[in-house]
Each structure stands twice: as structure tokens, then as C-alpha cells.
């Protein structure tokens, strides 16, 4: 299951498990946020495509891309405003 729930001032994106890396695209209003998750780093598009986990903001389409790594148990990312 995939859930996006409020978490303090931000949100929590969670997957009950991921048999392979999962990519989520979230529409956001600005790039003024941070993403925290194990193994997830800010990347440009090329680094994001090559990595097992990461995130980047696509300003033209106002999309926040998050790639979470494969995991047998829950894997989650916290998305918070700066």
C-alpha cells in the first residue's frame, strides 16, 4: 500500500514494501522543501535516473520526484517545508 499522510508541517510518503525501487511524482507549488529517507539524496535528473534512491524537483512541471529503494518492510520519506 502507498500512503501520503500529514506529518507535522509536512507529509510522510510510505510504502508497505517495495520489491524494487519505486518512483513517485508529486505535484508541489515550489521547491522550498526537504526530503528525508534512508539512502535518499538530492540529485539532478541524470543522477536520479542512475540511482536506486533519490529526489529532485522539476520546476517546469512543479513535480517533486522521489525514488525509494527496494525494501522487504516499510520504506518511507518525510517531505517538509524549509
PDB file of N, CA, C and O in Angstrom:
ATOM      1  N   UNK A   1       0.832  -1.181   0.000  1.00  0.00           N
ATOM      2  CA  UNK A   1       0.000   0.000   0.000  1.00  0.00           C
ATOM      3  C   UNK A   1       0.874   1.241   0.000  1.00  0.00           C
ATOM      4  O   UNK A   1       1.946   1.254   0.579  1.00  0.00           O
ATOM      5  N   UNK A   2       0.403   2.279  -0.654  1.00  0.00           N
ATOM      6  CA  UNK A   2       1.076   3.572  -0.689  1.00  0.00           C
ATOM      7  C   UNK A   2       0.198   4.572   0.051  1.00  0.00           C
ATOM      8  O   UNK A   2      -0.995   4.658  -0.204  1.00  0.00           O
ATOM      9  N   UNK A   3       0.813   5.311   0.980  1.00  0.00           N
ATOM     10  CA  UNK A   3       0.069   6.322   1.710  1.00  0.00           C
ATOM     11  C   UNK A   3       0.831   7.641   1.697  1.00  0.00           C
ATOM     12  O   UNK A   3       2.060   7.663   1.694  1.00  0.00           O
ATOM     13  N   UNK A   4       0.093   8.746   1.682  1.00  0.00           N
ATOM     14  CA  UNK A   4       0.640  10.083   1.837  1.00  0.00           C
ATOM     15  C   UNK A   4      -0.182  10.743   2.930  1.00  0.00           C
ATOM     16  O   UNK A   4      -1.369  10.993   2.755  1.00  0.00           O
ATOM     17  N   UNK A   5       0.440  10.964   4.085  1.00  0.00           N
ATOM     18  CA  UNK A   5      -0.294  11.483   5.235  1.00  0.00           C
ATOM     19  C   UNK A   5       0.372  12.750   5.777  1.00  0.00           C
ATOM     20  O   UNK A   5       1.593  12.909   5.681  1.00  0.00           O
ATOM     21  N   UNK A   6      -0.431  13.662   6.359  1.00  0.00           N
ATOM     22  CA  UNK A   6       0.154  14.830   7.006  1.00  0.00           C
ATOM     23  C   UNK A   6       1.082  14.390   8.139  1.00  0.00           C
ATOM     24  O   UNK A   6       0.812  13.413   8.836  1.00  0.00           O
ATOM     25  N   UNK A   7       2.183  15.121   8.300  1.00  0.00           N
ATOM     26  CA  UNK A   7       3.163  14.798   9.330  1.00  0.00           C
ATOM     27  C   UNK A   7       3.783  16.112   9.807  1.00  0.00           C
ATOM     28  O   UNK A   7       4.717  16.609   9.187  1.00  0.00           O
ATOM     29  N   UNK A   8       3.233  16.671  10.856  1.00  0.00           N
ATOM     30  CA  UNK A   8       3.702  17.975  11.321  1.00  0.00           C
ATOM     31  C   UNK A   8       3.413  19.023  10.261  1.00  0.00           C
ATOM     32  O   UNK A   8       2.307  19.109   9.743  1.00  0.00           O
ATOM     33  N   UNK A   9       4.435  19.791   9.876  1.00  0.00           N
ATOM     34  CA  UNK A   9       4.260  20.819   8.846  1.00  0.00           C
ATOM     35  C   UNK A   9       4.357  20.241   7.438  1.00  0.00           C
ATOM     36  O   UNK A   9       4.062  20.918   6.473  1.00  0.00           O
ATOM     37  N   UNK A  10       4.758  18.974   7.317  1.00  0.00           N
ATOM     38  CA  UNK A  10       4.939  18.365   6.011  1.00  0.00           C
ATOM     39  C   UNK A  10       4.060  17.153   5.801  1.00  0.00           C
ATOM     40  O   UNK A  10       2.937  17.085   6.309  1.00  0.00           O
ATOM     41  N   UNK A  11       4.596  16.187   5.071  1.00  0.00           N
ATOM     42  CA  UNK A  11       3.875  14.950   4.770  1.00  0.00           C
ATOM     43  C   UNK A  11       4.829  13.762   4.859  1.00  0.00           C
ATOM     44  O   UNK A  11       6.042  13.913   4.776  1.00  0.00           O
ATOM     45  N   UNK A  12       4.245  12.584   4.970  1.00  0.00           N
ATOM     46  CA  UNK A  12       5.007  11.328   5.002  1.00  0.00           C
ATOM     47  C   UNK A  12       4.494  10.443   3.872  1.00  0.00           C
ATOM     48  O   UNK A  12       3.310  10.140   3.801  1.00  0.00           O
ATOM     49  N   UNK A  13       5.394  10.063   2.983  1.00  0.00           N
ATOM     50  CA  UNK A  13       5.095   9.140   1.900  1.00  0.00           C
ATOM     51  C   UNK A  13       5.607   7.776   2.327  1.00  0.00           C
ATOM     52  O   UNK A  13       6.788   7.632   2.643  1.00  0.00           O
ATOM     53  N   UNK A  14       4.729   6.769   2.392  1.00  0.00           N
ATOM     54  CA  UNK A  14       5.138   5.444   2.871  1.00  0.00           C
ATOM     55  C   UNK A  14       4.626   4.353   1.942  1.00  0.00           C
ATOM     56  O   UNK A  14       3.530   4.460   1.394  1.00  0.00           O
ATOM     57  N   UNK A  15       5.428   3.316   1.795  1.00  0.00           N
ATOM     58  CA  UNK A  15       5.048   2.114   1.066  1.00  0.00           C
ATOM     59  C   UNK A  15       5.185   0.946   2.022  1.00  0.00           C
ATOM     60  O   UNK A  15       6.173   0.850   2.749  1.00  0.00           O
ATOM     61  N   UNK A  16       4.202   0.055   2.043  1.00  0.00           N
ATOM     62  CA  UNK A  16       4.255  -1.075   2.970  1.00  0.00           C
ATOM     63  C   UNK A  16       5.436  -1.980   2.664  1.00  0.00           C
ATOM     64  O   UNK A  16       6.008  -2.587   3.553  1.00  0.00           O
ATOM     65  N   UNK A  17       5.823  -2.065   1.402  1.00  0.00           N
ATOM     66  CA  UNK A  17       7.059  -2.714   0.979  1.00  0.00           C
ATOM     67  C   UNK A  17       7.266  -2.364  -0.481  1.00  0.00           C
ATOM     68  O   UNK A  17       6.346  -1.930  -1.162  1.00  0.00           O
ATOM     69  N   UNK A  18       8.479  -2.555  -0.962  1.00  0.00           N
ATOM     70  CA  UNK A  18       8.802  -2.252  -2.352  1.00  0.00           C
ATOM     71  C   UNK A  18       9.722  -3.349  -2.867  1.00  0.00           C
ATOM     72  O   UNK A  18      10.863  -3.439  -2.443  1.00  0.00           O
ATOM     73  N   UNK A  19       9.224  -4.180  -3.748  1.00  0.00           N
ATOM     74  CA  UNK A  19      10.024  -5.285  -4.273  1.00  0.00           C
ATOM     75  C   UNK A  19      11.142  -4.795  -5.186  1.00  0.00           C
ATOM     76  O   UNK A  19      12.133  -5.489  -5.383  1.00  0.00           O
ATOM     77  N   UNK A  20      10.980  -3.586  -5.722  1.00  0.00           N
ATOM     78  CA  UNK A  20      12.031  -2.921  -6.496  1.00  0.00           C
ATOM     79  C   UNK A  20      11.891  -1.431  -6.224  1.00  0.00           C
ATOM     80  O   UNK A  20      10.900  -0.994  -5.642  1.00  0.00           O
ATOM     81  N   UNK A  21      12.884  -0.619  -6.612  1.00  0.00           N
ATOM     82  CA  UNK A  21      12.754   0.812  -6.361  1.00  0.00           C
ATOM     83  C   UNK A  21      11.440   1.366  -6.937  1.00  0.00           C
ATOM     84  O   UNK A  21      10.983   0.931  -7.993  1.00  0.00           O
ATOM     85  N   UNK A  22      10.843   2.309  -6.214  1.00  0.00           N
ATOM     86  CA  UNK A  22       9.563   2.897  -6.606  1.00  0.00           C
ATOM     87  C   UNK A  22       9.758   4.392  -6.827  1.00  0.00           C
ATOM     88  O   UNK A  22      10.394   5.070  -6.020  1.00  0.00           O
ATOM     89  N   UNK A  23       9.183   4.905  -7.924  1.00  0.00           N
ATOM     90  CA  UNK A  23       9.256   6.326  -8.235  1.00  0.00           C
ATOM     91  C   UNK A  23       7.881   6.953  -8.029  1.00  0.00           C
ATOM     92  O   UNK A  23       6.889   6.458  -8.554  1.00  0.00           O
ATOM     93  N   UNK A  24       7.859   8.035  -7.260  1.00  0.00           N
ATOM     94  CA  UNK A  24       6.620   8.793  -7.039  1.00  0.00           C
ATOM     95  C   UNK A  24       6.829  10.203  -7.581  1.00  0.00           C
ATOM     96  O   UNK A  24       7.888  10.797  -7.385  1.00  0.00           O
ATOM     97  N   UNK A  25       5.826  10.726  -8.259  1.00  0.00           N
ATOM     98  CA  UNK A  25       5.845  12.116  -8.737  1.00  0.00           C
ATOM     99  C   UNK A  25       4.718  12.849  -8.028  1.00  0.00           C
ATOM    100  O   UNK A  25       3.552  12.480  -8.158  1.00  0.00           O
ATOM    101  N   UNK A  26       5.067  13.870  -7.268  1.00  0.00           N
ATOM    102  CA  UNK A  26       4.090  14.642  -6.501  1.00  0.00           C
ATOM    103  C   UNK A  26       4.062  16.077  -7.011  1.00  0.00           C
ATOM    104  O   UNK A  26       5.110  16.713  -7.147  1.00  0.00           O
ATOM    105  N   UNK A  27       2.882  16.605  -7.298  1.00  0.00           N
ATOM    106  CA  UNK A  27       2.766  17.997  -7.723  1.00  0.00           C
ATOM    107  C   UNK A  27       2.851  18.886  -6.483  1.00  0.00           C
ATOM    108  O   UNK A  27       2.124  18.683  -5.515  1.00  0.00           O
ATOM    109  N   UNK A  28       3.785  19.853  -6.523  1.00  0.00           N
ATOM    110  CA  UNK A  28       4.001  20.775  -5.411  1.00  0.00           C
ATOM    111  C   UNK A  28       4.038  22.203  -5.958  1.00  0.00           C
ATOM    112  O   UNK A  28       4.210  22.409  -7.154  1.00  0.00           O
ATOM    113  N   UNK A  29       3.876  23.172  -5.083  1.00  0.00           N
ATOM    114  CA  UNK A  29       3.836  24.562  -5.517  1.00  0.00           C
ATOM    115  C   UNK A  29       5.202  25.211  -5.666  1.00  0.00           C
ATOM    116  O   UNK A  29       5.366  26.151  -6.420  1.00  0.00           O
ATOM    117  N   UNK A  30       6.205  24.715  -4.926  1.00  0.00           N
ATOM    118  CA  UNK A  30       7.530  25.320  -5.003  1.00  0.00           C
ATOM    119  C   UNK A  30       8.593  24.292  -4.638  1.00  0.00           C
ATOM    120  O   UNK A  30       8.283  23.197  -4.192  1.00  0.00           O
ATOM    121  N   UNK A  31       9.842  24.693  -4.802  1.00  0.00           N
ATOM    122  CA  UNK A  31      10.967  23.823  -4.469  1.00  0.00           C
ATOM    123  C   UNK A  31      11.432  24.007  -3.030  1.00  0.00           C
ATOM    124  O   UNK A  31      12.463  23.490  -2.645  1.00  0.00           O
ATOM    125  N   UNK A  32      10.672  24.719  -2.220  1.00  0.00           N
ATOM    126  CA  UNK A  32      11.082  25.053  -0.853  1.00  0.00           C
ATOM    127  C   UNK A  32      10.718  23.926   0.113  1.00  0.00           C
ATOM    128  O   UNK A  32       9.809  24.044   0.922  1.00  0.00           O
ATOM    129  N   UNK A  33      11.408  22.787   0.013  1.00  0.00           N
ATOM    130  CA  UNK A  33      11.135  21.641   0.869  1.00  0.00           C
ATOM    131  C   UNK A  33      12.392  20.795   0.994  1.00  0.00           C
ATOM    132  O   UNK A  33      13.357  20.980   0.241  1.00  0.00           O
ATOM    133  N   UNK A  34      12.383  19.881   1.920  1.00  0.00           N
ATOM    134  CA  UNK A  34      13.444  18.891   2.094  1.00  0.00           C
ATOM    135  C   UNK A  34      12.800  17.517   2.097  1.00  0.00           C
ATOM    136  O   UNK A  34      11.665  17.345   2.542  1.00  0.00           O
ATOM    137  N   UNK A  35      13.532  16.523   1.619  1.00  0.00           N
ATOM    138  CA  UNK A  35      13.069  15.135   1.628  1.00  0.00           C
ATOM    139  C   UNK A  35      14.083  14.338   2.431  1.00  0.00           C
ATOM    140  O   UNK A  35      15.279  14.410   2.168  1.00  0.00           O
ATOM    141  N   UNK A  36      13.588  13.593   3.428  1.00  0.00           N
ATOM    142  CA  UNK A  36      14.462  12.765   4.261  1.00  0.00           C
ATOM    143  C   UNK A  36      13.999  11.325   4.221  1.00  0.00           C
ATOM    144  O   UNK A  36      12.818  11.042   4.438  1.00  0.00           O
ATOM    145  N   UNK A  37      14.941  10.436   3.914  1.00  0.00           N
ATOM    146  CA  UNK A  37      14.694   8.995   3.926  1.00  0.00           C
ATOM    147  C   UNK A  37      16.049   8.301   3.840  1.00  0.00           C
ATOM    148  O   UNK A  37      16.993   8.868   3.284  1.00  0.00           O
ATOM    149  N   UNK A  38      16.154   7.086   4.372  1.00  0.00           N
ATOM    150  CA  UNK A  38      17.421   6.369   4.303  1.00  0.00           C
ATOM    151  C   UNK A  38      17.860   6.168   2.848  1.00  0.00           C
ATOM    152  O   UNK A  38      17.091   5.700   2.017  1.00  0.00           O
ATOM    153  N   UNK A  39      19.080   6.584   2.541  1.00  0.00           N
ATOM    154  CA  UNK A  39      19.631   6.382   1.213  1.00  0.00           C
ATOM    155  C   UNK A  39      19.104   7.324   0.151  1.00  0.00           C
ATOM    156  O   UNK A  39      19.419   7.178  -1.015  1.00  0.00           O
ATOM    157  N   UNK A  40      18.308   8.320   0.532  1.00  0.00           N
ATOM    158  CA  UNK A  40      17.713   9.227  -0.449  1.00  0.00           C
ATOM    159  C   UNK A  40      18.449  10.561  -0.401  1.00  0.00           C
ATOM    160  O   UNK A  40      18.482  11.213   0.630  1.00  0.00           O
ATOM    161  N   UNK A  41      19.043  10.969  -1.517  1.00  0.00           N
ATOM    162  CA  UNK A  41      19.797  12.211  -1.604  1.00  0.00           C
ATOM    163  C   UNK A  41      19.248  13.080  -2.724  1.00  0.00           C
ATOM    164  O   UNK A  41      18.688  12.577  -3.694  1.00  0.00           O
ATOM    165  N   UNK A  42      19.452  14.389  -2.610  1.00  0.00           N
ATOM    166  CA  UNK A  42      19.090  15.320  -3.664  1.00  0.00           C
ATOM    167  C   UNK A  42      19.942  15.011  -4.885  1.00  0.00           C
ATOM    168  O   UNK A  42      21.135  14.750  -4.768  1.00  0.00           O
ATOM    169  N   UNK A  43      19.324  15.022  -6.056  1.00  0.00           N
ATOM    170  CA  UNK A  43      20.044  14.701  -7.277  1.00  0.00           C
ATOM    171  C   UNK A  43      19.534  15.552  -8.427  1.00  0.00           C
ATOM    172  O   UNK A  43      18.463  16.128  -8.355  1.00  0.00           O
ATOM    173  N   UNK A  44      20.332  15.617  -9.485  1.00  0.00           N
ATOM    174  CA  UNK A  44      19.798  16.168 -10.721  1.00  0.00           C
ATOM    175  C   UNK A  44      19.158  15.006 -11.479  1.00  0.00           C
ATOM    176  O   UNK A  44      19.208  13.859 -11.037  1.00  0.00           O
ATOM    177  N   UNK A  45      18.537  15.262 -12.599  1.00  0.00           N
ATOM    178  CA  UNK A  45      17.782  14.216 -13.294  1.00  0.00           C
ATOM    179  C   UNK A  45      18.659  13.028 -13.677  1.00  0.00           C
ATOM    180  O   UNK A  45      18.266  11.871 -13.508  1.00  0.00           O
ATOM    181  N   UNK A  46      19.854  13.276 -14.181  1.00  0.00           N
ATOM    182  CA  UNK A  46      20.739  12.183 -14.604  1.00  0.00           C
ATOM    183  C   UNK A  46      21.138  11.311 -13.412  1.00  0.00           C
ATOM    184  O   UNK A  46      21.111  10.083 -13.495  1.00  0.00           O
ATOM    185  N   UNK A  47      21.502  11.939 -12.294  1.00  0.00           N
ATOM    186  CA  UNK A  47      21.873  11.176 -11.102  1.00  0.00           C
ATOM    187  C   UNK A  47      20.674  10.417 -10.558  1.00  0.00           C
ATOM    188  O   UNK A  47      20.793   9.278 -10.114  1.00  0.00           O
ATOM    189  N   UNK A  48      19.498  11.037 -10.589  1.00  0.00           N
ATOM    190  CA  UNK A  48      18.260  10.396 -10.131  1.00  0.00           C
ATOM    191  C   UNK A  48      17.988   9.135 -10.954  1.00  0.00           C
ATOM    192  O   UNK A  48      17.687   8.076 -10.407  1.00  0.00           O
ATOM    193  N   UNK A  49      18.087   9.238 -12.264  1.00  0.00           N
ATOM    194  CA  UNK A  49      17.826   8.097 -13.144  1.00  0.00           C
ATOM    195  C   UNK A  49      18.776   6.936 -12.867  1.00  0.00           C
ATOM    196  O   UNK A  49      18.377   5.775 -12.932  1.00  0.00           O
ATOM    197  N   UNK A  50      20.033   7.239 -12.537  1.00  0.00           N
ATOM    198  CA  UNK A  50      21.038   6.204 -12.314  1.00  0.00           C
ATOM    199  C   UNK A  50      21.013   5.609 -10.903  1.00  0.00           C
ATOM    200  O   UNK A  50      21.487   4.499 -10.691  1.00  0.00           O
ATOM    201  N   UNK A  51      20.440   6.319  -9.945  1.00  0.00           N
ATOM    202  CA  UNK A  51      20.484   5.903  -8.537  1.00  0.00           C
ATOM    203  C   UNK A  51      19.344   4.954  -8.174  1.00  0.00           C
ATOM    204  O   UNK A  51      18.310   4.930  -8.832  1.00  0.00           O
ATOM    205  N   UNK A  52      19.538   4.192  -7.093  1.00  0.00           N
ATOM    206  CA  UNK A  52      18.467   3.348  -6.555  1.00  0.00           C
ATOM    207  C   UNK A  52      17.491   4.160  -5.711  1.00  0.00           C
ATOM    208  O   UNK A  52      16.357   3.750  -5.498  1.00  0.00           O
ATOM    209  N   UNK A  53      17.952   5.317  -5.214  1.00  0.00           N
ATOM    210  CA  UNK A  53      17.107   6.182  -4.389  1.00  0.00           C
ATOM    211  C   UNK A  53      17.579   7.614  -4.558  1.00  0.00           C
ATOM    212  O   UNK A  53      18.762   7.862  -4.765  1.00  0.00           O
ATOM    213  N   UNK A  54      16.631   8.553  -4.482  1.00  0.00           N
ATOM    214  CA  UNK A  54      16.985   9.965  -4.595  1.00  0.00           C
ATOM    215  C   UNK A  54      15.749  10.804  -4.796  1.00  0.00           C
ATOM    216  O   UNK A  54      14.620  10.308  -4.782  1.00  0.00           O
ATOM    217  N   UNK A  55      15.965  12.105  -4.988  1.00  0.00           N
ATOM    218  CA  UNK A  55      14.850  13.003  -5.263  1.00  0.00           C
ATOM    219  C   UNK A  55      15.349  14.218  -6.004  1.00  0.00           C
ATOM    220  O   UNK A  55      16.527  14.564  -5.943  1.00  0.00           O
ATOM    221  N   UNK A  56      14.456  14.837  -6.776  1.00  0.00           N
ATOM    222  CA  UNK A  56      14.759  16.112  -7.392  1.00  0.00           C
ATOM    223  C   UNK A  56      13.455  16.830  -7.706  1.00  0.00           C
ATOM    224  O   UNK A  56      12.384  16.219  -7.740  1.00  0.00           O
ATOM    225  N   UNK A  57      13.562  18.145  -7.917  1.00  0.00           N
ATOM    226  CA  UNK A  57      12.401  18.964  -8.230  1.00  0.00           C
ATOM    227  C   UNK A  57      12.484  19.375  -9.690  1.00  0.00           C
ATOM    228  O   UNK A  57      13.517  19.851 -10.154  1.00  0.00           O
ATOM    229  N   UNK A  58      11.395  19.191 -10.416  1.00  0.00           N
ATOM    230  CA  UNK A  58      11.292  19.590 -11.820  1.00  0.00           C
ATOM    231  C   UNK A  58      10.460  20.876 -11.867  1.00  0.00           C
ATOM    232  O   UNK A  58       9.222  20.834 -11.829  1.00  0.00           O
ATOM    233  N   UNK A  59      11.117  22.054 -11.939  1.00  0.00           N
ATOM    234  CA  UNK A  59      10.392  23.314 -11.816  1.00  0.00           C
ATOM    235  C   UNK A  59       9.394  23.589 -12.941  1.00  0.00           C
ATOM    236  O   UNK A  59       8.349  24.181 -12.703  1.00  0.00           O
ATOM    237  N   UNK A  60       9.706  23.161 -14.148  1.00  0.00           N
ATOM    238  CA  UNK A  60       8.806  23.434 -15.274  1.00  0.00           C
ATOM    239  C   UNK A  60       7.420  22.839 -15.049  1.00  0.00           C
ATOM    240  O   UNK A  60       6.403  23.432 -15.414  1.00  0.00           O
ATOM    241  N   UNK A  61       7.360  21.659 -14.484  1.00  0.00           N
ATOM    242  CA  UNK A  61       6.079  20.970 -14.266  1.00  0.00           C
ATOM    243  C   UNK A  61       5.645  20.986 -12.806  1.00  0.00           C
ATOM    244  O   UNK A  61       4.622  20.410 -12.457  1.00  0.00           O
ATOM    245  N   UNK A  62       6.468  21.613 -11.938  1.00  0.00           N
ATOM    246  CA  UNK A  62       6.201  21.656 -10.492  1.00  0.00           C
ATOM    247  C   UNK A  62       5.993  20.264  -9.922  1.00  0.00           C
ATOM    248  O   UNK A  62       5.064  19.997  -9.174  1.00  0.00           O
ATOM    249  N   UNK A  63       6.922  19.352 -10.287  1.00  0.00           N
ATOM    250  CA  UNK A  63       6.849  17.974  -9.797  1.00  0.00           C
ATOM    251  C   UNK A  63       8.026  17.669  -8.894  1.00  0.00           C
ATOM    252  O   UNK A  63       9.176  17.991  -9.225  1.00  0.00           O
ATOM    253  N   UNK A  64       7.744  17.062  -7.775  1.00  0.00           N
ATOM    254  CA  UNK A  64       8.756  16.529  -6.873  1.00  0.00           C
ATOM    255  C   UNK A  64       8.844  15.034  -7.159  1.00  0.00           C
ATOM    256  O   UNK A  64       7.863  14.308  -7.009  1.00  0.00           O
ATOM    257  N   UNK A  65       9.991  14.603  -7.637  1.00  0.00           N
ATOM    258  CA  UNK A  65      10.220  13.183  -7.934  1.00  0.00           C
ATOM    259  C   UNK A  65      10.964  12.565  -6.762  1.00  0.00           C
ATOM    260  O   UNK A  65      11.989  13.092  -6.322  1.00  0.00           O
ATOM    261  N   UNK A  66      10.446  11.452  -6.251  1.00  0.00           N
ATOM    262  CA  UNK A  66      11.090  10.719  -5.155  1.00  0.00           C
ATOM    263  C   UNK A  66      11.223   9.262  -5.584  1.00  0.00           C
ATOM    264  O   UNK A  66      10.245   8.643  -5.985  1.00  0.00           O
ATOM    265  N   UNK A  67      12.449   8.754  -5.498  1.00  0.00           N
ATOM    266  CA  UNK A  67      12.686   7.332  -5.782  1.00  0.00           C
ATOM    267  C   UNK A  67      13.097   6.675  -4.466  1.00  0.00           C
ATOM    268  O   UNK A  67      14.095   7.056  -3.853  1.00  0.00           O
ATOM    269  N   UNK A  68      12.295   5.711  -4.023  1.00  0.00           N
ATOM    270  CA  UNK A  68      12.587   4.987  -2.783  1.00  0.00           C
ATOM    271  C   UNK A  68      13.178   3.631  -3.124  1.00  0.00           C
ATOM    272  O   UNK A  68      12.778   2.992  -4.104  1.00  0.00           O
ATOM    273  N   UNK A  69      14.129   3.155  -2.312  1.00  0.00           N
ATOM    274  CA  UNK A  69      14.802   1.883  -2.610  1.00  0.00           C
ATOM    275  C   UNK A  69      13.901   0.681  -2.338  1.00  0.00           C
ATOM    276  O   UNK A  69      12.909   0.772  -1.614  1.00  0.00           O
ATOM    277  N   UNK A  70      14.263  -0.428  -2.935  1.00  0.00           N
ATOM    278  CA  UNK A  70      13.566  -1.684  -2.656  1.00  0.00           C
ATOM    279  C   UNK A  70      13.722  -2.025  -1.181  1.00  0.00           C
ATOM    280  O   UNK A  70      14.762  -1.761  -0.574  1.00  0.00           O
ATOM    281  N   UNK A  71      12.662  -2.604  -0.581  1.00  0.00           N
ATOM    282  CA  UNK A  71      12.697  -2.973   0.832  1.00  0.00           C
ATOM    283  C   UNK A  71      11.645  -4.042   1.104  1.00  0.00           C
ATOM    284  O   UNK A  71      10.544  -3.979   0.554  1.00  0.00           O
ATOM    285  N   UNK A  72      11.989  -5.009   1.924  1.00  0.00           N
ATOM    286  CA  UNK A  72      11.028  -6.045   2.316  1.00  0.00           C
ATOM    287  C   UNK A  72      10.001  -5.519   3.306  1.00  0.00           C
ATOM    288  O   UNK A  72       8.901  -6.050   3.407  1.00  0.00           O
ATOM    289  N   UNK A  73      10.378  -4.483   4.068  1.00  0.00           N
ATOM    290  CA  UNK A  73       9.486  -3.867   5.048  1.00  0.00           C
ATOM    291  C   UNK A  73       9.135  -2.473   4.568  1.00  0.00           C
ATOM    292  O   UNK A  73       9.531  -2.052   3.484  1.00  0.00           O
ATOM    293  N   UNK A  74       8.415  -1.737   5.415  1.00  0.00           N
ATOM    294  CA  UNK A  74       8.010  -0.383   5.042  1.00  0.00           C
ATOM    295  C   UNK A  74       9.216   0.489   4.705  1.00  0.00           C
ATOM    296  O   UNK A  74      10.258   0.412   5.351  1.00  0.00           O
ATOM    297  N   UNK A  75       9.048   1.304   3.697  1.00  0.00           N
ATOM    298  CA  UNK A  75      10.041   2.323   3.334  1.00  0.00           C
ATOM    299  C   UNK A  75       9.268   3.637   3.238  1.00  0.00           C
ATOM    300  O   UNK A  75       8.142   3.670   2.751  1.00  0.00           O
ATOM    301  N   UNK A  76       9.869   4.720   3.763  1.00  0.00           N
ATOM    302  CA  UNK A  76       9.129   5.982   3.837  1.00  0.00           C
ATOM    303  C   UNK A  76      10.064   7.161   3.631  1.00  0.00           C
ATOM    304  O   UNK A  76      11.279   7.056   3.828  1.00  0.00           O
ATOM    305  N   UNK A  77       9.463   8.279   3.244  1.00  0.00           N
ATOM    306  CA  UNK A  77      10.172   9.543   3.116  1.00  0.00           C
ATOM    307  C   UNK A  77       9.366  10.636   3.795  1.00  0.00           C
ATOM    308  O   UNK A  77       8.125  10.638   3.710  1.00  0.00           O
ATOM    309  N   UNK A  78      10.040  11.537   4.475  1.00  0.00           N
ATOM    310  CA  UNK A  78       9.408  12.709   5.072  1.00  0.00           C
ATOM    311  C   UNK A  78       9.659  13.894   4.162  1.00  0.00           C
ATOM    312  O   UNK A  78      10.797  14.140   3.759  1.00  0.00           O
ATOM    313  N   UNK A  79       8.597  14.610   3.833  1.00  0.00           N
ATOM    314  CA  UNK A  79       8.683  15.777   2.960  1.00  0.00           C
ATOM    315  C   UNK A  79       8.294  16.977   3.823  1.00  0.00           C
ATOM    316  O   UNK A  79       7.166  17.036   4.312  1.00  0.00           O
ATOM    317  N   UNK A  80       9.235  17.897   4.037  1.00  0.00           N
ATOM    318  CA  UNK A  80       8.950  19.009   4.939  1.00  0.00           C
ATOM    319  C   UNK A  80       9.348  20.338   4.297  1.00  0.00           C
ATOM    320  O   UNK A  80      10.322  20.397   3.541  1.00  0.00           O
ATOM    321  N   UNK A  81       8.610  21.399   4.617  1.00  0.00           N
ATOM    322  CA  UNK A  81       8.978  22.723   4.091  1.00  0.00           C
ATOM    323  C   UNK A  81      10.242  23.219   4.754  1.00  0.00           C
ATOM    324  O   UNK A  81      10.549  22.850   5.878  1.00  0.00           O
ATOM    325  N   UNK A  82      10.957  24.055   4.047  1.00  0.00           N
ATOM    326  CA  UNK A  82      12.187  24.672   4.597  1.00  0.00           C
ATOM    327  C   UNK A  82      11.838  25.888   5.403  1.00  0.00           C
ATOM    328  O   UNK A  82      10.895  26.549   5.226  1.00  0.00           O
TER     329      UNK A  82
END
